PDB file of C-alpha atoms in Angstrom:
ATOM      1  CA  MET H   1       0.000   0.000   0.000  1.00  0.00           C
ATOM      2  CA  THR H   2       1.497   3.266  -1.002  1.00  0.00           C
ATOM      3  CA  ASP H   3       2.199   5.346   2.076  1.00  0.00           C
ATOM      4  CA  GLY H   4       0.886   2.386   4.033  1.00  0.00           C
ATOM      5  CA  ILE H   5       3.146   2.609   7.063  1.00  0.00           C
ATOM      6  CA  THR H   6       1.135   3.228  10.187  1.00  0.00           C
ATOM      7  CA  ASP H   7       1.991   2.706  13.812  1.00  0.00           C
ATOM      8  CA  ASP H   8       0.412  -0.757  13.886  1.00  0.00           C
ATOM      9  CA  THR H   9       2.197  -2.022  10.773  1.00  0.00           C
ATOM     10  CA  ARG H  10       5.692  -0.827  11.642  1.00  0.00           C
ATOM     11  CA  GLY H  11       5.980  -3.466  14.324  1.00  0.00           C
ATOM     12  CA  ARG H  12       5.304  -6.272  11.844  1.00  0.00           C
ATOM     13  CA  THR H  13       7.948  -8.040   9.857  1.00  0.00           C
ATOM     14  CA  PRO H  14       7.541  -8.106   6.064  1.00  0.00           C
ATOM     15  CA  GLY H  15       9.327 -10.560   3.800  1.00  0.00           C
ATOM     16  CA  ASP H  16      11.386  -8.883   1.116  1.00  0.00           C
ATOM     17  CA  GLY H  17      12.283 -12.089  -0.687  1.00  0.00           C
ATOM     18  CA  THR H  18      15.787 -10.880  -1.487  1.00  0.00           C
ATOM     19  CA  GLY H  19      17.916 -12.530   1.160  1.00  0.00           C
ATOM     20  CA  GLY H  20      19.108  -9.104   2.282  1.00  0.00           C
ATOM     21  CA  SER H  21      19.205  -7.706   5.782  1.00  0.00           C
ATOM     22  CA  ALA H  22      15.488  -6.965   5.714  1.00  0.00           C
ATOM     23  CA  ALA H  23      14.520 -10.481   4.596  1.00  0.00           C
ATOM     24  CA  ARG H  24      11.740 -11.938   6.751  1.00  0.00           C
ATOM     25  CA  THR H  25       8.901 -14.396   6.338  1.00  0.00           C
ATOM     26  CA  ALA H  26       5.965 -12.845   8.128  1.00  0.00           C
ATOM     27  CA  VAL H  27       3.488 -10.101   7.260  1.00  0.00           C
ATOM     28  CA  THR H  28       3.130  -8.736   3.728  1.00  0.00           C
ATOM     29  CA  SER H  29       0.694  -6.143   2.424  1.00  0.00           C
ATOM     30  CA  ALA H  30      -1.761  -8.945   1.604  1.00  0.00           C
ATOM     31  CA  ASP H  31      -2.067  -9.719   5.320  1.00  0.00           C
ATOM     32  CA  VAL H  32      -3.367  -6.244   6.199  1.00  0.00           C
ATOM     33  CA  ASP H  33      -7.067  -5.407   5.836  1.00  0.00           C
ATOM     34  CA  TRP H  34      -6.588  -2.154   3.925  1.00  0.00           C
ATOM     35  CA  ASP H  35     -10.347  -1.774   3.346  1.00  0.00           C
ATOM     36  CA  ALA H  36     -10.819  -1.603   7.104  1.00  0.00           C
ATOM     37  CA  GLN H  37      -8.094   1.055   7.379  1.00  0.00           C
ATOM     38  CA  ALA H  38      -9.370   3.216   4.519  1.00  0.00           C
ATOM     39  CA  ALA H  39     -11.736   5.413   6.548  1.00  0.00           C
ATOM     40  CA  THR H  40      -8.994   6.588   8.918  1.00  0.00           C
ATOM     41  CA  PHE H  41      -5.992   6.225   6.599  1.00  0.00           C
ATOM     42  CA  ASP H  42      -5.729   9.945   5.858  1.00  0.00           C
ATOM     43  CA  ASP H  43      -5.575  10.813   9.568  1.00  0.00           C
ATOM     44  CA  GLU H  44      -1.801  10.260   9.456  1.00  0.00           C
ATOM     45  CA  PRO H  45      -0.136  13.573   8.459  1.00  0.00           C
ATOM     46  CA  ASP H  46       1.897  12.056   5.619  1.00  0.00           C
ATOM     47  CA  HIS H  47      -1.076  10.049   4.318  1.00  0.00           C
ATOM     48  CA  GLY H  48      -3.840  12.620   3.980  1.00  0.00           C
ATOM     49  CA  LEU H  49      -1.532  15.652   3.586  1.00  0.00           C
ATOM     50  CA  ARG H  50      -4.210  17.770   5.270  1.00  0.00           C
ATOM     51  CA  ASP H  51      -1.678  20.047   6.961  1.00  0.00           C
ATOM     52  CA  PRO H  52      -0.667  22.676   4.362  1.00  0.00           C
ATOM     53  CA  LEU H  53       2.959  22.532   5.496  1.00  0.00           C
ATOM     54  CA  VAL H  54       3.132  18.743   5.073  1.00  0.00           C
ATOM     55  CA  ARG H  55       1.362  18.974   1.733  1.00  0.00           C
ATOM     56  CA  ASP H  56       3.752  21.651   0.492  1.00  0.00           C
ATOM     57  CA  ALA H  57       6.749  19.569   1.597  1.00  0.00           C
ATOM     58  CA  TRP H  58       5.596  16.598  -0.505  1.00  0.00           C
ATOM     59  CA  ALA H  59       4.675  18.876  -3.420  1.00  0.00           C
ATOM     60  CA  ARG H  60       8.211  20.298  -3.466  1.00  0.00           C
ATOM     61  CA  ARG H  61       9.704  16.814  -3.509  1.00  0.00           C
ATOM     62  CA  LEU H  62       7.447  15.666  -6.346  1.00  0.00           C
ATOM     63  CA  ARG H  63       8.371  18.721  -8.395  1.00  0.00           C
ATOM     64  CA  ASP H  64      11.945  17.480  -8.245  1.00  0.00           C
ATOM     65  CA  TRP H  65      11.250  13.767  -8.667  1.00  0.00           C
ATOM     66  CA  LEU H  66       8.740  13.895 -11.534  1.00  0.00           C
ATOM     67  CA  PRO H  67       9.542  15.096 -15.067  1.00  0.00           C
ATOM     68  CA  ALA H  68       9.063  18.816 -15.651  1.00  0.00           C
ATOM     69  CA  ARG H  69       6.981  18.111 -18.741  1.00  0.00           C
ATOM     70  CA  ALA H  70       3.500  16.693 -18.129  1.00  0.00           C
ATOM     71  CA  GLY H  71       3.455  12.958 -18.731  1.00  0.00           C
ATOM     72  CA  ASP H  72       1.943   9.647 -17.703  1.00  0.00           C
ATOM     73  CA  VAL H  73       2.461   8.697 -14.053  1.00  0.00           C
ATOM     74  CA  LEU H  74       1.656   5.273 -12.617  1.00  0.00           C
ATOM     75  CA  ASP H  75       1.062   5.508  -8.862  1.00  0.00           C
ATOM     76  CA  LEU H  76       1.337   1.979  -7.465  1.00  0.00           C
ATOM     77  CA  GLY H  77      -0.223   1.220  -4.114  1.00  0.00           C
ATOM     78  CA  CYS H  78      -1.873   4.622  -4.479  1.00  0.00           C
ATOM     79  CA  GLY H  79      -3.909   4.385  -1.281  1.00  0.00           C
ATOM     80  CA  THR H  80      -6.356   7.288  -1.058  1.00  0.00           C
ATOM     81  CA  GLY H  81      -4.602   9.157  -3.862  1.00  0.00           C
ATOM     82  CA  SER H  82      -2.793  11.921  -1.989  1.00  0.00           C
ATOM     83  CA  LEU H  83       0.378  11.746  -4.120  1.00  0.00           C
ATOM     84  CA  SER H  84      -1.723  11.140  -7.224  1.00  0.00           C
ATOM     85  CA  LEU H  85      -3.459  14.442  -6.571  1.00  0.00           C
ATOM     86  CA  LEU H  86      -0.165  16.310  -6.251  1.00  0.00           C
ATOM     87  CA  ALA H  87       1.007  14.794  -9.545  1.00  0.00           C
ATOM     88  CA  ALA H  88      -2.265  15.675 -11.272  1.00  0.00           C
ATOM     89  CA  GLU H  89      -1.976  19.249 -10.053  1.00  0.00           C
ATOM     90  CA  ARG H  90       1.359  19.393 -11.882  1.00  0.00           C
ATOM     91  CA  GLY H  91      -0.456  18.480 -15.098  1.00  0.00           C
ATOM     92  CA  HIS H  92       0.483  14.800 -15.168  1.00  0.00           C
ATOM     93  CA  ARG H  93      -1.953  12.131 -16.351  1.00  0.00           C
ATOM     94  CA  VAL H  94      -2.259   9.711 -13.438  1.00  0.00           C
ATOM     95  CA  THR H  95      -3.135   6.041 -13.273  1.00  0.00           C
ATOM     96  CA  GLY H  96      -3.413   4.720  -9.730  1.00  0.00           C
ATOM     97  CA  VAL H  97      -3.501   1.060  -8.690  1.00  0.00           C
ATOM     98  CA  ASP H  98      -4.371  -0.340  -5.287  1.00  0.00           C
ATOM     99  CA  ARG H  99      -5.571  -3.738  -4.103  1.00  0.00           C
ATOM    100  CA  SER H 100      -8.150  -2.144  -1.768  1.00  0.00           C
ATOM    101  CA  PRO H 101     -11.505  -1.201  -3.354  1.00  0.00           C
ATOM    102  CA  ALA H 102     -12.221   1.130  -0.430  1.00  0.00           C
ATOM    103  CA  MET H 103      -8.936   2.988  -0.962  1.00  0.00           C
ATOM    104  CA  VAL H 104      -9.599   3.230  -4.695  1.00  0.00           C
ATOM    105  CA  ASP H 105     -13.071   4.679  -4.065  1.00  0.00           C
ATOM    106  CA  LEU H 106     -11.560   7.378  -1.864  1.00  0.00           C
ATOM    107  CA  ALA H 107      -8.873   8.140  -4.458  1.00  0.00           C
ATOM    108  CA  ARG H 108     -11.474   8.484  -7.207  1.00  0.00           C
ATOM    109  CA  HIS H 109     -13.436  10.898  -5.056  1.00  0.00           C
ATOM    110  CA  LYS H 110     -10.327  12.886  -4.142  1.00  0.00           C
ATOM    111  CA  LEU H 111      -9.388  13.340  -7.800  1.00  0.00           C
ATOM    112  CA  THR H 112     -12.857  13.967  -9.213  1.00  0.00           C
ATOM    113  CA  GLY H 113     -12.524  16.111 -12.331  1.00  0.00           C
ATOM    114  CA  ARG H 114      -8.800  15.417 -12.722  1.00  0.00           C
ATOM    115  CA  ASP H 115      -7.072  13.553 -15.553  1.00  0.00           C
ATOM    116  CA  ALA H 116      -6.791  10.406 -13.474  1.00  0.00           C
ATOM    117  CA  VAL H 117      -8.048   6.833 -13.437  1.00  0.00           C
ATOM    118  CA  PHE H 118      -7.869   4.377 -10.544  1.00  0.00           C
ATOM    119  CA  LEU H 119      -7.856   0.596 -10.813  1.00  0.00           C
ATOM    120  CA  VAL H 120      -8.272  -2.166  -8.256  1.00  0.00           C
ATOM    121  CA  GLY H 121      -5.417  -4.620  -8.645  1.00  0.00           C
ATOM    122  CA  ASP H 122      -2.070  -5.970  -7.516  1.00  0.00           C
ATOM    123  CA  ALA H 123       0.527  -3.205  -7.494  1.00  0.00           C
ATOM    124  CA  ALA H 124       3.291  -5.773  -8.011  1.00  0.00           C
ATOM    125  CA  ALA H 125       1.699  -6.710 -11.361  1.00  0.00           C
ATOM    126  CA  PRO H 126      -0.621  -3.796 -12.162  1.00  0.00           C
ATOM    127  CA  PRO H 127      -3.530  -4.378 -14.588  1.00  0.00           C
ATOM    128  CA  VAL H 128      -2.448  -1.810 -17.174  1.00  0.00           C
ATOM    129  CA  GLY H 129      -2.026  -4.089 -20.193  1.00  0.00           C
ATOM    130  CA  GLU H 130       0.454  -2.799 -22.779  1.00  0.00           C
ATOM    131  CA  ARG H 131       0.445   0.785 -21.515  1.00  0.00           C
ATOM    132  CA  ARG H 132       3.785   2.415 -20.757  1.00  0.00           C
ATOM    133  CA  PHE H 133       4.513   5.348 -18.473  1.00  0.00           C
ATOM    134  CA  ASP H 134       6.999   8.144 -18.054  1.00  0.00           C
ATOM    135  CA  THR H 135       7.188   7.652 -14.286  1.00  0.00           C
ATOM    136  CA  VAL H 136       6.337   4.842 -11.893  1.00  0.00           C
ATOM    137  CA  LEU H 137       5.786   6.256  -8.408  1.00  0.00           C
ATOM    138  CA  VAL H 138       5.790   3.964  -5.365  1.00  0.00           C
ATOM    139  CA  ARG H 139       5.658   5.023  -1.712  1.00  0.00           C
ATOM    140  CA  HIS H 140       6.017   2.668   1.255  1.00  0.00           C
ATOM    141  CA  LEU H 141       4.982  -0.439  -0.651  1.00  0.00           C
ATOM    142  CA  LEU H 142       8.079  -2.319  -1.754  1.00  0.00           C
ATOM    143  CA  TRP H 143       9.013  -3.375   1.799  1.00  0.00           C
ATOM    144  CA  ALA H 144       5.737  -5.320   2.096  1.00  0.00           C
ATOM    145  CA  LEU H 145       6.041  -7.329  -1.142  1.00  0.00           C
ATOM    146  CA  PRO H 146       7.254 -10.944  -1.051  1.00  0.00           C
ATOM    147  CA  ASP H 147       9.724 -10.420  -3.940  1.00  0.00           C
ATOM    148  CA  PRO H 148      10.872  -6.779  -4.316  1.00  0.00           C
ATOM    149  CA  ASP H 149      13.465  -7.572  -6.982  1.00  0.00           C
ATOM    150  CA  ARG H 150      10.871  -9.182  -9.253  1.00  0.00           C
ATOM    151  CA  ALA H 151       8.459  -6.279  -8.709  1.00  0.00           C
ATOM    152  CA  LEU H 152      11.146  -3.717  -9.537  1.00  0.00           C
ATOM    153  CA  ARG H 153      12.018  -5.441 -12.801  1.00  0.00           C
ATOM    154  CA  HIS H 154       8.357  -5.593 -13.779  1.00  0.00           C
ATOM    155  CA  TRP H 155       7.921  -1.910 -12.983  1.00  0.00           C
ATOM    156  CA  ARG H 156      11.022  -1.130 -15.043  1.00  0.00           C
ATOM    157  CA  ASP H 157       9.349  -2.783 -18.028  1.00  0.00           C
ATOM    158  CA  LEU H 158       6.349  -0.461 -17.626  1.00  0.00           C
ATOM    159  CA  LEU H 159       8.536   2.593 -18.251  1.00  0.00           C
ATOM    160  CA  ARG H 160       9.125   4.323 -21.548  1.00  0.00           C
ATOM    161  CA  PRO H 161      12.809   4.515 -22.383  1.00  0.00           C
ATOM    162  CA  THR H 162      14.426   7.891 -21.934  1.00  0.00           C
ATOM    163  CA  GLY H 163      14.254   9.925 -25.110  1.00  0.00           C
ATOM    164  CA  SER H 164      11.323   8.018 -26.612  1.00  0.00           C
ATOM    165  CA  PRO H 165      10.297   9.162 -30.125  1.00  0.00           C
ATOM    166  CA  ASP H 166       7.143  10.961 -28.963  1.00  0.00           C
ATOM    167  CA  GLY H 167       9.254  13.253 -26.795  1.00  0.00           C
ATOM    168  CA  THR H 168       7.372  12.446 -23.597  1.00  0.00           C
ATOM    169  CA  GLY H 169       9.701   9.793 -22.225  1.00  0.00           C
ATOM    170  CA  GLY H 170      10.855  10.247 -18.653  1.00  0.00           C
ATOM    171  CA  GLY H 171      11.768   6.672 -17.890  1.00  0.00           C
ATOM    172  CA  ARG H 172      12.109   7.141 -14.159  1.00  0.00           C
ATOM    173  CA  LEU H 173      11.208   5.046 -11.147  1.00  0.00           C
ATOM    174  CA  VAL H 174      10.532   6.980  -7.929  1.00  0.00           C
ATOM    175  CA  LEU H 175      10.683   4.851  -4.774  1.00  0.00           C
ATOM    176  CA  VAL H 176      10.022   6.238  -1.300  1.00  0.00           C
ATOM    177  CA  GLU H 177      10.959   3.641   1.306  1.00  0.00           C
ATOM    178  CA  GLY H 178      12.605   3.225   4.686  1.00  0.00           C
ATOM    179  CA  VAL H 179      13.349   1.058   7.693  1.00  0.00           C
ATOM    180  CA  TRP H 180      11.049   1.480  10.680  1.00  0.00           C
ATOM    181  CA  GLY H 181      11.478   0.416  14.274  1.00  0.00           C
ATOM    182  CA  THR H 182      14.467  -0.369  16.469  1.00  0.00           C
ATOM    183  CA  LEU H 183      13.897  -3.649  18.332  1.00  0.00           C
ATOM    184  CA  ASP H 184      12.515  -5.503  15.308  1.00  0.00           C
ATOM    185  CA  PRO H 185      12.960  -3.180  12.322  1.00  0.00           C
ATOM    186  CA  VAL H 186      11.010  -3.663   9.110  1.00  0.00           C
ATOM    187  CA  GLY H 187      11.704  -2.243   5.675  1.00  0.00           C
ATOM    188  CA  ILE H 188      14.441  -2.091   3.062  1.00  0.00           C
ATOM    189  CA  PRO H 189      17.725  -0.277   3.783  1.00  0.00           C
ATOM    190  CA  ALA H 190      18.629   2.364   1.216  1.00  0.00           C
ATOM    191  CA  GLU H 191      21.842   0.656   0.173  1.00  0.00           C
ATOM    192  CA  ARG H 192      19.950  -2.572  -0.526  1.00  0.00           C
ATOM    193  CA  LEU H 193      17.390  -0.837  -2.725  1.00  0.00           C
ATOM    194  CA  VAL H 194      20.099   1.036  -4.632  1.00  0.00           C
ATOM    195  CA  SER H 195      21.854  -2.278  -5.300  1.00  0.00           C
ATOM    196  CA  LEU H 196      18.642  -3.724  -6.767  1.00  0.00           C
ATOM    197  CA  VAL H 197      18.072  -0.931  -9.300  1.00  0.00           C
ATOM    198  CA  ALA H 198      21.678  -0.006 -10.137  1.00  0.00           C
ATOM    199  CA  PRO H 199      22.307  -2.885 -12.622  1.00  0.00           C
ATOM    200  CA  TRP H 200      19.683  -1.631 -15.074  1.00  0.00           C
ATOM    201  CA  ALA H 201      19.406   2.096 -14.318  1.00  0.00           C
ATOM    202  CA  ASP H 202      21.391   4.784 -16.095  1.00  0.00           C
ATOM    203  CA  GLU H 203      21.359   7.050 -13.053  1.00  0.00           C
ATOM    204  CA  VAL H 204      20.383   6.378  -9.446  1.00  0.00           C
ATOM    205  CA  ARG H 205      19.848   9.247  -7.013  1.00  0.00           C
ATOM    206  CA  LEU H 206      19.441   8.633  -3.289  1.00  0.00           C
ATOM    207  CA  GLU H 207      17.820  11.318  -1.126  1.00  0.00           C
ATOM    208  CA  ARG H 208      17.707  11.012   2.649  1.00  0.00           C
ATOM    209  CA  LEU H 209      14.350  12.153   4.030  1.00  0.00           C
ATOM    210  CA  SER H 210      14.571  11.476   7.776  1.00  0.00           C
ATOM    211  CA  ASP H 211      15.694  14.990   8.643  1.00  0.00           C
ATOM    212  CA  ASP H 212      12.777  16.683   6.846  1.00  0.00           C
ATOM    213  CA  ALA H 213      10.180  16.718   9.619  1.00  0.00           C
ATOM    214  CA  LEU H 214       7.666  18.554   7.445  1.00  0.00           C
ATOM    215  CA  LEU H 215       7.251  15.456   5.275  1.00  0.00           C
ATOM    216  CA  TRP H 216       6.047  13.407   8.234  1.00  0.00           C
ATOM    217  CA  GLY H 217       4.357  16.029  10.352  1.00  0.00           C
ATOM    218  CA  LYS H 218       6.790  15.292  13.169  1.00  0.00           C
ATOM    219  CA  GLU H 219      10.429  14.577  13.959  1.00  0.00           C
ATOM    220  CA  VAL H 220      11.534  11.049  13.033  1.00  0.00           C
ATOM    221  CA  THR H 221      14.721   9.130  13.796  1.00  0.00           C
ATOM    222  CA  ASP H 222      14.362   6.040  11.623  1.00  0.00           C
ATOM    223  CA  GLU H 223      15.651   5.644   8.085  1.00  0.00           C
ATOM    224  CA  ARG H 224      13.484   7.251   5.413  1.00  0.00           C
ATOM    225  CA  TYR H 225      14.646   7.976   1.893  1.00  0.00           C
ATOM    226  CA  ALA H 226      13.808   8.211  -1.791  1.00  0.00           C
ATOM    227  CA  VAL H 227      15.523   6.521  -4.702  1.00  0.00           C
ATOM    228  CA  VAL H 228      15.027   8.024  -8.147  1.00  0.00           C
ATOM    229  CA  ALA H 229      16.242   5.727 -10.919  1.00  0.00           C
ATOM    230  CA  THR H 230      16.418   6.785 -14.560  1.00  0.00           C
ATOM    231  CA  LEU H 231      16.033   4.065 -17.146  1.00  0.00           C
ATOM    232  CA  ARG H 232      18.784   3.141 -19.559  1.00  0.00           C
TER     233      ARG H 232
END
């Protein structure tokens, strides 16, 4: 679930299927009842972005992460559509995918009148057919998938190559992830995620986000970051 880290899920242990330091064999996103969480999901500052300061902090980041020219953005694990809305406000055409029908309903309502469509489906293998996108945007989802490496390679194949003939190609994968908790941490360390995308990306940029309290609506001490990978 995009931006699906809440206080009750941070204490669980996802399986990342990679054999890395975050590899576990317990809870994945499929084990969480996201429909039940939908009604209160936006109560978290970084979920609903209701605080103007938090919203502006995410908007500034997306301005940097997404292509300057309006293009096609695939928001995977879109949740209630908060990041989708920010992308749409920048002129991007948004397709959001989430496995929770209740989350998708809220996203559709949030983006009423925007150039956006929302689909119920598996974010690891989104139901978009042969469509290709300039940007694939994923927030706080990869840690909860059973095989992150496989998901990343599938998402790579949904990107247009940089410099595509129609001039709209962005070919970038934007991943916002982290490691949460101290006694029994869950998540994917930044170095591990960089190592997964580096073999097939032309450029990989790592941005540390823990020290930007405005993004989270509070001070945080755990590892939070973004990886922006440009396709070869």
